[in-house]
Coordinates of C-alpha atoms in Angstrom, one line a residue:
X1375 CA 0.4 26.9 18.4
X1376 CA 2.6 23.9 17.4
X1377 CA 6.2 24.1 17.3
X1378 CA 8.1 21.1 16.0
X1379 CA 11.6 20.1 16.8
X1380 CA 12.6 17.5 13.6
X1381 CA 14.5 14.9 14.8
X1382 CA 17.0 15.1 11.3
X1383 CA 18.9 11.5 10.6
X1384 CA 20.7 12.2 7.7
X1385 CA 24.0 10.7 6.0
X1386 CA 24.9 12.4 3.0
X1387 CA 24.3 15.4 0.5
X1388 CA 25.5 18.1 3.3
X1389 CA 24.2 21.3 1.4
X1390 CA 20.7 19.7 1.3
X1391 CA 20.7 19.2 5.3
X1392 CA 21.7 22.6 5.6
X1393 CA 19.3 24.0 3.6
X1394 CA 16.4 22.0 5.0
X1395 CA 17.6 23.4 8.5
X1396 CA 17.5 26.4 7.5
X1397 CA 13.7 26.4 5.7
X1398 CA 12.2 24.3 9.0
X1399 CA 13.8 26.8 11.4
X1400 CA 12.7 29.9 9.7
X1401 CA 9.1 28.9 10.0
X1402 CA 9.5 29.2 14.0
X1403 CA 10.4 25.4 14.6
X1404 CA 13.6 23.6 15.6
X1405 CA 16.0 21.1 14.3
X1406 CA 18.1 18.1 15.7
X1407 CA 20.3 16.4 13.7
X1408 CA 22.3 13.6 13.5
X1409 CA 24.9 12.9 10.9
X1410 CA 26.3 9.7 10.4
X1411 CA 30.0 9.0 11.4
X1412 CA 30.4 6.9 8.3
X1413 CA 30.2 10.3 6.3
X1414 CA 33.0 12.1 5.4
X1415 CA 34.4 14.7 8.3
X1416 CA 34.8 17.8 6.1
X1417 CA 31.0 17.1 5.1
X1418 CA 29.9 17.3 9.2
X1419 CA 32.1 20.4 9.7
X1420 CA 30.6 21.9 6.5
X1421 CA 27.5 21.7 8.6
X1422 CA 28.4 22.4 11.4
X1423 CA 30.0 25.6 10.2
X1424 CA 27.5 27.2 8.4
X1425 CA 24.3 26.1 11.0
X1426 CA 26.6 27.5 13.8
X1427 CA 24.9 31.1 14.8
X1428 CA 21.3 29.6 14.4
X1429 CA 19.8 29.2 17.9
X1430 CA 17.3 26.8 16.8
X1431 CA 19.3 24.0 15.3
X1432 CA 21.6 21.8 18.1
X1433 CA 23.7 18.7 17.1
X1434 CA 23.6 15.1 18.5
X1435 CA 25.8 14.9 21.9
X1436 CA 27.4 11.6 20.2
X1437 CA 27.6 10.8 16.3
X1438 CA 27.0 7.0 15.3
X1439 CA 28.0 4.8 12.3
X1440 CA 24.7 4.0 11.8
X1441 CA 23.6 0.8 9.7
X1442 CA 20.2 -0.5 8.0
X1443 CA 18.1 -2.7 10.3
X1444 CA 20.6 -2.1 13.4
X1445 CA 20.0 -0.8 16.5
X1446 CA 22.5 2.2 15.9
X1447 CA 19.6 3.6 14.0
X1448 CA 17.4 3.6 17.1
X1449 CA 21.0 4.7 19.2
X1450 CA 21.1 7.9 16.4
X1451 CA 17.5 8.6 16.5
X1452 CA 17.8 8.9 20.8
X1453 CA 21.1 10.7 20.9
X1454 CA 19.1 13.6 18.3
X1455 CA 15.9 13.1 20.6
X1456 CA 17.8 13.9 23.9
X1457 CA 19.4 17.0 22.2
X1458 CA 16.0 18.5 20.9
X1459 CA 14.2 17.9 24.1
X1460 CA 16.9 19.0 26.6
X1461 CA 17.5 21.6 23.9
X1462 CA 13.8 23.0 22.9
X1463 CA 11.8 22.9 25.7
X1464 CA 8.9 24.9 23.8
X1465 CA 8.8 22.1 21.3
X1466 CA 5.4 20.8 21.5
X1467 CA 5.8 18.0 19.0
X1468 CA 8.7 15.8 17.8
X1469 CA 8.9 14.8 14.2
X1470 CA 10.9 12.0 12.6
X1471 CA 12.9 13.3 9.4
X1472 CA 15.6 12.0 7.0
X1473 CA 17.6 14.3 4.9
X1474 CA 15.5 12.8 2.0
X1475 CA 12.3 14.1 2.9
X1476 CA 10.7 17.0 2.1
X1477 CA 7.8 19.1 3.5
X1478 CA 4.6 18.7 1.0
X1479 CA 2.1 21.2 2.8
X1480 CA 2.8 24.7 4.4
X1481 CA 4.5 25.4 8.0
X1482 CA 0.9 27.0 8.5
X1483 CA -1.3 23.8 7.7
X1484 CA 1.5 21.5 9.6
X1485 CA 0.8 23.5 12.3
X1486 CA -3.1 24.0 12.3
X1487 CA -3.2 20.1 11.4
X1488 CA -1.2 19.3 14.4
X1489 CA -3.4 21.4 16.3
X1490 CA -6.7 20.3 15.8
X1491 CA -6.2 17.0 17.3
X1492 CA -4.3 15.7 20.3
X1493 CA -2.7 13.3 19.6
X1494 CA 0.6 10.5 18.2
X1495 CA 1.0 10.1 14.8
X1496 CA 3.0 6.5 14.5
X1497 CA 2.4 2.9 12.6
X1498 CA 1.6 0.9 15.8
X1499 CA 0.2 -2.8 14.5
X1500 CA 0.8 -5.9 16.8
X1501 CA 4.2 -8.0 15.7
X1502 CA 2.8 -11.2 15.8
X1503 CA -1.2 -10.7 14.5
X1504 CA -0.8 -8.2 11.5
X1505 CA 0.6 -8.6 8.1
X1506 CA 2.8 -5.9 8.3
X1507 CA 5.8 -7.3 7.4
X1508 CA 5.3 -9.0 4.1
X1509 CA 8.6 -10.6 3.4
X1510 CA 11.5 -12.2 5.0
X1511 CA 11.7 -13.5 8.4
X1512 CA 8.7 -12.3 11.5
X1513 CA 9.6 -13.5 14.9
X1514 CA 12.7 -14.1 14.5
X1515 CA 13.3 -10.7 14.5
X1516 CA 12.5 -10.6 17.8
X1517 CA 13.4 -14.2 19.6
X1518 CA 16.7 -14.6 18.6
X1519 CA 19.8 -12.1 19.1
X1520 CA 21.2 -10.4 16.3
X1521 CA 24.9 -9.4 15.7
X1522 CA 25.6 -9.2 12.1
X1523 CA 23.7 -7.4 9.5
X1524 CA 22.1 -9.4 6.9
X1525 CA 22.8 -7.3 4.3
X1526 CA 26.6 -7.1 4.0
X1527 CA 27.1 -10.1 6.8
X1528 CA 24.5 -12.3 5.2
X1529 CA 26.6 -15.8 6.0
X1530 CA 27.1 -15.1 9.2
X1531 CA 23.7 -13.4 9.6
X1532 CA 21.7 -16.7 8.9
X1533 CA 24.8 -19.2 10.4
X1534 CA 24.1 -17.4 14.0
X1535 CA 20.5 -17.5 14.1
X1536 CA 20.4 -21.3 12.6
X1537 CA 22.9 -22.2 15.3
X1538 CA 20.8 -20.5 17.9
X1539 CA 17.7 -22.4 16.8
X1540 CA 19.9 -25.6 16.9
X1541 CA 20.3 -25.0 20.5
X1542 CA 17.4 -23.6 21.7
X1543 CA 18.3 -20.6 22.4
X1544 CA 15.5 -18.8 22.0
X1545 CA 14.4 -15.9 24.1
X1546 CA 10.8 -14.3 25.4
X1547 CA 9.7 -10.6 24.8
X1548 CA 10.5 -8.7 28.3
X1549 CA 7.2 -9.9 30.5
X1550 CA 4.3 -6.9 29.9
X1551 CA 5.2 -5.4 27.0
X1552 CA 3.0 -6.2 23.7
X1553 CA 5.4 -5.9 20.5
X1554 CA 4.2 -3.6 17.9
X1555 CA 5.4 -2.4 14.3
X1556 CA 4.9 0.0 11.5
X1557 CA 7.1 3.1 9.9
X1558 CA 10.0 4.7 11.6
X1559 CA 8.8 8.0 10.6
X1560 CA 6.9 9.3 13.3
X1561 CA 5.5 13.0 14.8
X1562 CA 4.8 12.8 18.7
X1563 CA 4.1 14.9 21.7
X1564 CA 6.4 16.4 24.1
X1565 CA 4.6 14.7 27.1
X1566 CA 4.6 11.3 24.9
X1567 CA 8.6 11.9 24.0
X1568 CA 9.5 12.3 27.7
X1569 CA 7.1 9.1 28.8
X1570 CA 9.2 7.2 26.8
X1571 CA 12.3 8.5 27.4
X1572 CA 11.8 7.9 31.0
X1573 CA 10.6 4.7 30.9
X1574 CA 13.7 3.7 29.0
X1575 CA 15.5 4.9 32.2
X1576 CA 13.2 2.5 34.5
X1577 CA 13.5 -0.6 32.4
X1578 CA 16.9 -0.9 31.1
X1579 CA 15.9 -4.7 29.6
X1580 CA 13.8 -2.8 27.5
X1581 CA 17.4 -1.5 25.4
X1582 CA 18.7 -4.9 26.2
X1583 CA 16.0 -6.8 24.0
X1584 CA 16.4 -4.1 21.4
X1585 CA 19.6 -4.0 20.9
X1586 CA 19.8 -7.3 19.7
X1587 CA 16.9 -7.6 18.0
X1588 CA 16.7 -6.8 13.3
X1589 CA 15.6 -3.9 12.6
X1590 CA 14.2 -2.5 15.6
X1591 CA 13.9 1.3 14.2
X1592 CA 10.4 -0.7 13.5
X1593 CA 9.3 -1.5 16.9
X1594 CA 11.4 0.0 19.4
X1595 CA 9.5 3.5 19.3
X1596 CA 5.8 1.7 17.8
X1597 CA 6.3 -0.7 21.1
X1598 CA 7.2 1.8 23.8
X1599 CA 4.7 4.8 22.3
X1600 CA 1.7 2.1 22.9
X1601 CA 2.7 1.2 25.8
X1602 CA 2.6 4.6 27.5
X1603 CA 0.1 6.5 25.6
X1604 CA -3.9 5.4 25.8
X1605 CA -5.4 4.3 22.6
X1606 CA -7.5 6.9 22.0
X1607 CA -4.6 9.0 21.9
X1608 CA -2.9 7.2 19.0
X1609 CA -3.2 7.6 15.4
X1610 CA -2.0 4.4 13.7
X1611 CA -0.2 6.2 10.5
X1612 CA 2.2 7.7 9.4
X1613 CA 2.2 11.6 8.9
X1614 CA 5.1 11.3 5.6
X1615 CA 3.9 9.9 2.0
X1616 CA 6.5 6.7 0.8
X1617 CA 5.6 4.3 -1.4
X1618 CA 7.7 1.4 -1.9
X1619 CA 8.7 -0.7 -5.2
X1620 CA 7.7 -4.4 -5.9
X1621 CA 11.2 -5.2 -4.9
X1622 CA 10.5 -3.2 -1.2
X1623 CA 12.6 -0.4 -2.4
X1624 CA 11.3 3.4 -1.6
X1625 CA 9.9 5.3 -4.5
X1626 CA 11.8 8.5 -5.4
X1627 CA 10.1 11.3 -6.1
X1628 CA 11.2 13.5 -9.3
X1629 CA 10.3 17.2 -10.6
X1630 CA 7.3 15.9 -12.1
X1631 CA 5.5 15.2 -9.1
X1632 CA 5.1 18.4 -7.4
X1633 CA 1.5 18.4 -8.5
X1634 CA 0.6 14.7 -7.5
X1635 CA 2.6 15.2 -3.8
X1636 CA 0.2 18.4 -3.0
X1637 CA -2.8 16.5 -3.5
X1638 CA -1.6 13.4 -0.6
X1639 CA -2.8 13.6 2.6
X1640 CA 0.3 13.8 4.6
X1641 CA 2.9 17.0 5.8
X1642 CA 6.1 15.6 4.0
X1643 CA 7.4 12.9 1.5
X1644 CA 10.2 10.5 1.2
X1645 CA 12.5 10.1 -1.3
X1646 CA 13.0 13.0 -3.1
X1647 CA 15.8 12.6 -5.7
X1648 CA 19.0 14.9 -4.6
X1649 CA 18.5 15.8 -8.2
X1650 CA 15.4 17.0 -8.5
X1651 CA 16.5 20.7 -7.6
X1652 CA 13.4 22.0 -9.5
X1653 CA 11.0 20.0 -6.9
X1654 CA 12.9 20.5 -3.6
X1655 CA 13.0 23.9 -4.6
X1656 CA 9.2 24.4 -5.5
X1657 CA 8.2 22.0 -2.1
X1658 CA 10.9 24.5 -0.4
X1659 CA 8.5 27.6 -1.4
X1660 CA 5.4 25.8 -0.3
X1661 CA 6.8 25.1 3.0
X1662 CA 6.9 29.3 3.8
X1663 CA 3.3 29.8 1.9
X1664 CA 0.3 31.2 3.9
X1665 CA -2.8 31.0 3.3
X1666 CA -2.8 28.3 0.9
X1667 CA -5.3 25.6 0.3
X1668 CA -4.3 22.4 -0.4
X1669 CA -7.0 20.4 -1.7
X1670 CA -6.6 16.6 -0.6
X1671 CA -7.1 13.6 -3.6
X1672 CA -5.2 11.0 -1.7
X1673 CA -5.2 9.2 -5.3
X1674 CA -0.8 8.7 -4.6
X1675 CA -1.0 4.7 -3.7
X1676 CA -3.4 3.5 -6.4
X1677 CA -1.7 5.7 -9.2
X1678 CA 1.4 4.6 -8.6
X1679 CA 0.3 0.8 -8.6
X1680 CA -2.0 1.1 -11.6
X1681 CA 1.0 2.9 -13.9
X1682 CA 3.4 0.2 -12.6
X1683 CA 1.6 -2.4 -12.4
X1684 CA 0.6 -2.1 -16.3
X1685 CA 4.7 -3.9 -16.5
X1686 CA 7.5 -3.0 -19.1
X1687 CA 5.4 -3.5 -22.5
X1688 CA 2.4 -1.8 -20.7
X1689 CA 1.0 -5.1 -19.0
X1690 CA 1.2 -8.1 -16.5
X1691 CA -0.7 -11.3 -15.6
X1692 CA -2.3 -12.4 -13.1
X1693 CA -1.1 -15.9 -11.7
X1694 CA -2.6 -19.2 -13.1
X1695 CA -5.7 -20.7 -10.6
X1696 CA -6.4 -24.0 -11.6
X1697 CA -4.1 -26.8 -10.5
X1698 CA -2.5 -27.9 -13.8
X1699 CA -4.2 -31.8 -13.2
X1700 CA -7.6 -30.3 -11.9
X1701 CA -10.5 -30.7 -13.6
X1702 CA -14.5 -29.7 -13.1
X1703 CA -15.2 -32.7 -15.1
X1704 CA -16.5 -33.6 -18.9
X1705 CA -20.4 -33.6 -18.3
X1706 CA -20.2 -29.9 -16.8
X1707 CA -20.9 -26.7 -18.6
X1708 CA -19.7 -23.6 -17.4
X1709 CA -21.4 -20.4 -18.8
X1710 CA -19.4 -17.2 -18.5
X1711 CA -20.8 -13.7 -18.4
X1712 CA -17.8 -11.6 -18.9
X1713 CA -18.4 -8.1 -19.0
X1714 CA -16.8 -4.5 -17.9
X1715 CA -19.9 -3.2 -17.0
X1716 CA -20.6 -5.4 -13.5
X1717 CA -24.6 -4.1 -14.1
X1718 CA -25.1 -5.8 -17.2
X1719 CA -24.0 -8.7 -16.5
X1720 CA -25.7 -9.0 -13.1
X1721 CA -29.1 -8.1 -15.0
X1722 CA -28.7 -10.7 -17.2
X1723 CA -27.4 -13.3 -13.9
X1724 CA -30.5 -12.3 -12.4
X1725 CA -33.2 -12.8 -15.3
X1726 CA -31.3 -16.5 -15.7
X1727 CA -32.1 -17.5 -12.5
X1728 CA -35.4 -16.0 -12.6
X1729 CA -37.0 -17.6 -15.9
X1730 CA -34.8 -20.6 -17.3
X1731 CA -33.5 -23.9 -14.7
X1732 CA -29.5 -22.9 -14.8
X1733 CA -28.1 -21.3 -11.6
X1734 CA -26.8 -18.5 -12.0
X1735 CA -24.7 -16.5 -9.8
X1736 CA -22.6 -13.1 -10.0
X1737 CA -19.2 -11.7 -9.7
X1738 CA -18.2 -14.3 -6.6
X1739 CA -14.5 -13.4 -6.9
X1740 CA -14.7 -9.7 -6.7
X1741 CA -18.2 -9.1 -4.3
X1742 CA -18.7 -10.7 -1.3
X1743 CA -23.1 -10.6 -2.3
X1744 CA -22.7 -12.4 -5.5
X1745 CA -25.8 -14.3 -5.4
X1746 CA -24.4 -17.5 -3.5
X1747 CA -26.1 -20.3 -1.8
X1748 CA -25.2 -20.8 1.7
X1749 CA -22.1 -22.6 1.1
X1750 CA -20.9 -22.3 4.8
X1751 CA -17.0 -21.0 5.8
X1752 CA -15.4 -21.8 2.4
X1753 CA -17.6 -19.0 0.6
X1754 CA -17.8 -16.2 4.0
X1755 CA -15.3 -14.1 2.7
X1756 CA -14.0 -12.8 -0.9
X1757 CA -10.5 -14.0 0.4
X1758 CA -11.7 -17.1 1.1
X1759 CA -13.1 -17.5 -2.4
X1760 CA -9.9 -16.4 -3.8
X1761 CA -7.9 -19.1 -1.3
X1762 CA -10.2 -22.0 -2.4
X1763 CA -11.8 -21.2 -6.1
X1764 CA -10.9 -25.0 -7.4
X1765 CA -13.2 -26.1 -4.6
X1766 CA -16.0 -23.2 -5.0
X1767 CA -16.5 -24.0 -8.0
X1768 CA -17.4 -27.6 -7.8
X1769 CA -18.9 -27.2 -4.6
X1770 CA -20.9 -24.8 -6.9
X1771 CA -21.9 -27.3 -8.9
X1772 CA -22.6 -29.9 -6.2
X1773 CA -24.5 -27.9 -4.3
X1774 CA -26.9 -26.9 -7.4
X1775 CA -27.5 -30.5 -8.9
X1776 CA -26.5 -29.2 -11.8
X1777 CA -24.3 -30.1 -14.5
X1778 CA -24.7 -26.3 -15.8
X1779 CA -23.5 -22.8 -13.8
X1780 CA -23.2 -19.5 -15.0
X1781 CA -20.7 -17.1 -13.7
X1782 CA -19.7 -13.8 -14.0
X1783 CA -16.1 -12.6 -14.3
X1784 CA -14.3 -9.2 -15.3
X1785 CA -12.5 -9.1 -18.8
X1786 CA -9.5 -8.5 -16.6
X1787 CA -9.5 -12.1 -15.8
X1788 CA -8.8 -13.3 -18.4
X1789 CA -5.8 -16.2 -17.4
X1790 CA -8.8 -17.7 -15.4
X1791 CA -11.0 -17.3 -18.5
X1792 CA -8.4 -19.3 -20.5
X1793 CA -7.9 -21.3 -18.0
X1794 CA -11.8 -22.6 -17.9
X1795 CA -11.7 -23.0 -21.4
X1796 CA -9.1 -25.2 -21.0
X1797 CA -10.5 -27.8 -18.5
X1798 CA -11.9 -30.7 -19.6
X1799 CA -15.6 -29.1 -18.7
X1800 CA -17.3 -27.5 -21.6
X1801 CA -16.6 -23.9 -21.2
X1802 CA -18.8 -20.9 -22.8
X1803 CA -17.9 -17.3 -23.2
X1804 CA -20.4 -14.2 -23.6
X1805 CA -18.6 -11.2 -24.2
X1806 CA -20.6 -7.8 -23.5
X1807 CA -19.2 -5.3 -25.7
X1808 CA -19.8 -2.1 -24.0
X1809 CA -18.6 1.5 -25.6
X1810 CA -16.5 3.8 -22.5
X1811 CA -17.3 7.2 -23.0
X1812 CA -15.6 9.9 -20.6
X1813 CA -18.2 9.9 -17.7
X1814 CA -18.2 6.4 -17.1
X1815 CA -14.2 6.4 -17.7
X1816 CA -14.6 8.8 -15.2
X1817 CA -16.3 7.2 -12.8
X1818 CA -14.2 3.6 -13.0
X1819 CA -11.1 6.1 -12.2
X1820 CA -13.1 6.7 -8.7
X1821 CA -14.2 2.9 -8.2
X1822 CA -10.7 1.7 -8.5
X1823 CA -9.5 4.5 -6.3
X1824 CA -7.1 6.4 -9.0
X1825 CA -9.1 9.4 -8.5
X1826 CA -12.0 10.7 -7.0
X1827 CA -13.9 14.2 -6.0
X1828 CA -11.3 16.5 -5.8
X1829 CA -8.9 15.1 -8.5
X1830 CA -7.8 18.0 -10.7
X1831 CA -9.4 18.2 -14.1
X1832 CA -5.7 18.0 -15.9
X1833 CA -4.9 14.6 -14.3
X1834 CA -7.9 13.4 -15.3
X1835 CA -7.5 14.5 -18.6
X1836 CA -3.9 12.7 -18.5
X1837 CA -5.6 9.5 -16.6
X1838 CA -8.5 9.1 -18.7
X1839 CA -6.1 7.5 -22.3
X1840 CA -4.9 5.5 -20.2
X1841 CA -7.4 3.9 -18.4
X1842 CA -9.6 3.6 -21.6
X1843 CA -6.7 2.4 -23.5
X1844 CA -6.2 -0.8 -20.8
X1845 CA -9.9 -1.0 -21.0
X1846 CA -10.0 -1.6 -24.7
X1847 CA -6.6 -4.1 -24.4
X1848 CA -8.5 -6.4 -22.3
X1849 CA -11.6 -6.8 -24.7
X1850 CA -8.8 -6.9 -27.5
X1851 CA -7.0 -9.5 -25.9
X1852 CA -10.0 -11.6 -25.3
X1853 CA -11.1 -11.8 -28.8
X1854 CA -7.7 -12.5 -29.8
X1855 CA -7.7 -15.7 -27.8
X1856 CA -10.1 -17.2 -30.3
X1857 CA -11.8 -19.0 -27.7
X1858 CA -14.2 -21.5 -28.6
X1859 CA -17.8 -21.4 -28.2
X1860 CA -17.6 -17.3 -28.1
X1861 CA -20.4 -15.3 -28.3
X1862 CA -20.9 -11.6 -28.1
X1863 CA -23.9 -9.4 -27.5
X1864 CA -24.0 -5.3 -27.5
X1865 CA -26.2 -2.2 -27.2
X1866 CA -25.9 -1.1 -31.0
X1867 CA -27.3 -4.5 -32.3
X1868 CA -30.9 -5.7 -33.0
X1869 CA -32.8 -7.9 -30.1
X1870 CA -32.6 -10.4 -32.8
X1871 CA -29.1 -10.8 -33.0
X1872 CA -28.5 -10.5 -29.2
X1873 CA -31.4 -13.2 -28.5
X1874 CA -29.4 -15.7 -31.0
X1875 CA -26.4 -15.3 -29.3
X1876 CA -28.1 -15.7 -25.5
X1877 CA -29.8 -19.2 -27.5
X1878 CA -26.2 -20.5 -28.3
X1879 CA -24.7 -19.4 -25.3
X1880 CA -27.5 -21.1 -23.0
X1881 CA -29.0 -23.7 -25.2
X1882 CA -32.5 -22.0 -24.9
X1883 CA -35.8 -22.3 -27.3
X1884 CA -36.0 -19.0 -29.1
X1885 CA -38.6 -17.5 -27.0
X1886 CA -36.6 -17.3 -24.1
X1887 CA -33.5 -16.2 -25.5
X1888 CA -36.0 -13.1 -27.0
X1889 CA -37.4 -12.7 -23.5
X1890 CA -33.0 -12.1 -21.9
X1891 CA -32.2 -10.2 -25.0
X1892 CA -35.1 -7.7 -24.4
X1893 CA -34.6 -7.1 -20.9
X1894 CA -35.9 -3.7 -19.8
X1895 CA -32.8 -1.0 -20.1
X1896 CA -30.5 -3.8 -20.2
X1897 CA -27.1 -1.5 -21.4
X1898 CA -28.4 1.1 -19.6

């Protein structure tokens, strides 16, 4: 069976590391930690003190002042490692903890998980190819040397590196090694732990580089784990649940997400607040259960996104897409399905292109088939789309000989709605009411990933306001813009009224717009 040793980096609240000691030890596992030398000395002895007569907790050999993106956090992190491998030798795994995190499934199913698979759980992504790091500065991380900390030594921080630059001072990555990144909170075998260990011994240059490198906690373990363990042995994630804020902050995690942190499919969860005794207590209790199921929803990410991304008053915008002096041009109609429902619209997309002369094509920024000529690279990818929609869109029309197109778009969209209406091209707008009832409410919560099979009924019941309410905002918000040229169609009105709207929308003869409006099961 598994037995962990957590490797404990912790700075502050000494009671909490104590007791979090305590709960991982008692399941049969071990605990290294290291406490920073920046905290206050009666805290450490505190510790020290009352963790004294357990056998399975040992201390650091050395303690470190330890500071955000420096290498001391790598230095702490291999001074705790050290002490639980010399320590433990019937450790079997090695776990990466802060005194923030909590466990979020049972010492039984950590165990049993770590188990069934042979293998390293750690973020490994190359440096230099993946968008890992979306902010801030990439390789010169690496090429330059780093000796202040950007964060309280900001002047000097940028004045070294741009003096570096200035005379060439550049370095290489150590010959043979491939640079990787991703989380510093990582679970890995004893075998992997000692490979890297002693390759640290063998290639001194390797702690050189490091050293000097910003914030290498990043890529000092992702680089050396992939460099001494076979792919197929390595799990690219992380085994503990973060989120982080718009502003790259971690989330903290409060008493009302016991339920929500359960349902993720990781073993523990970082940050949880210091004051949310009534959650660290309750994840405490779940640590010792046995027997327990925990049914896995995974819904954590999107959740979080879609109840913050709805903004302060309950919404946000989407950026503008037109260049402020484009323009599709004044003899050019654009025809605009907007609609919720994707199926409707595409219904009606596909019986325009099928009896009347206007090309029609569907939802080109959100589906990569969307009913698009062969338009070479520009239109390969949704991305791409999204990179170059000025250009699709005329291409659009160039490539169709047409002065008319009909697109689809979501409701959602509605700054590039305005933002048609507002080119110099004649823009027109049909709107397909649509009524949400709870299955298909339902079923939008598992397309946009906010729930899916296993999602408890309650959060659904919680979810589903919500999502309806945003729903109904966007329609709402649509009608308020007063566009003109607006038409609307829906399942509760006559052919006859739906057919006169498809003729104004589409300047067709009557007997054509009757032949869109009565489209077989068109609402359906």
């Amino acid at each position: 069976m598994a037995r962990i040793a957590f490797i404990l980096l912790t700075h502050k609240d000494p009671q909490g590391v104590i007791d979090q000691a305590r709960r991982l030890t008692a399941s049969g596992d071990f605990v290294s930690i290291h406490y920073d030398k920046s905290a206050p000395t009666e805290d450490f002895r505190m510790i020290r003190e009352a963790l004294a007569g357990n056998p399975s907790v040992v201390f650091a050999r050395r303690r470190l002042k330890c500071g955000w993106g420096e290498w001391s956090l790598v230095a702490a992190t291999l001074e705790a490692l050290r002490a639980a491998e010399r320590q433990f030798p019937q450790a079997t795994h090695f776990y990466m903890l802060s005194g923030d995190c909590m466990p979020i499934k049972s010492a039984e199913y950590t165990h049993d998980f770590l188990d069934a698979d042979d293998c390293d759980y750690i973020e490994s992504f190359d440096f230099f190819r993946s968008d890992w790091i979306k902010t801030g500065i990439k390789e010169e991380r690496l090429i330059y040397r780093h000796w202040f900390n950007e964060r309280n030594q900001k002047g000097l921080f940028y004045a070294s590196m741009k003096l570096q630059r200035r005379l060439g001072l550049s370095r290489q990555v150590p010959e043979g090694l491939q640079i990787m990144i991703g989380s510093q909170w990582w679970c890995l075998r004893r075998q992997t732990i000692e490979a890297v260990l002693q390759l640290i011994e063998e290639w001194p240059a390797l702690v050189r580089f490091f050293r000097t490198t910003w914030i290498p906690d990043e890529t000092f373990f992702q680089t050396l784990v992939a460099h001494v363990v076979p792919k197929t042995q390595l799990r690219s994630r992380t085994l503990t649940f973060l989120l982080f804020t718009d502003y790259g902050m971690p989330v903290t995690f409060h008493n009302d997400h016991f339920d929500l942190l359960l349902r993720q499919n990781f073993l523990f969860a970082r940050k949880i607040s210091a004051e949310a005794q009534e959650l660290r207590h309750k994840l405490g209790m779940t640590w010792q259960e046995t027997g327990q199921e925990f049914p896995i929803s995974a819904e954590g990410p999107r959740l979080y996104y879609f109840l913050t991304g709805r903004g302060r008053i309950g919404r946000r915008f989407a950026p503008r897409f037109w260049e402020t002096d484009g323009s599709l041009g004044r003899s050019r109609v654009v025809h605009l399905i907007v609609a919720k429902k994707w199926h409707v619209a595409k219904r009606l997309s596909e019986r325009i292109r099928a009896t009347t002369a206007i090309p029609a094509v569907d939802f080109v920024f959100n589906e990569q088939e969307a009913a698009l000529p062969d338009m070479g690279g520009i239109a390969s990818t949704v991305a791409k789309r999204e990179r170059h929609r000025r250009a699709l869109i005329k291409l659009l029309f160039e490539q169709f000989e047409t002065t008319n197109l009909v697109l689809c778009l979501d409701p959602s969209a509605l700054n590039l709605i305005s933002d048609f209406a507002a080119d110099r091209a004649e823009t027109r707008i049909l709107f397909v009411e649509t009524e949400f009832d709870d299955t298909y409410l339902r079923g939008h919560t598992r397309r946009i990933g906010l729930a899916n099979d296993t999602t408890p009924p309650e959060l659904f019941e919680r979810l589903l306001p919500a999502v309806k309410g945003d729903l109904d905002h966007e329609a709402e918000r649509l009608r308020d813009m007063e566009f003109d040229n607006f038409e609307t169609i829906a399942a509760d009105r006559a052919i006859e009224r739906n057919a006169a709207a498809l003729a104004r929308f589409l300047d067709l003869s009557p007997e054509m717009a009757q032949d869109l409006a009565a489209i077989p099961n068109l609402f359906d």
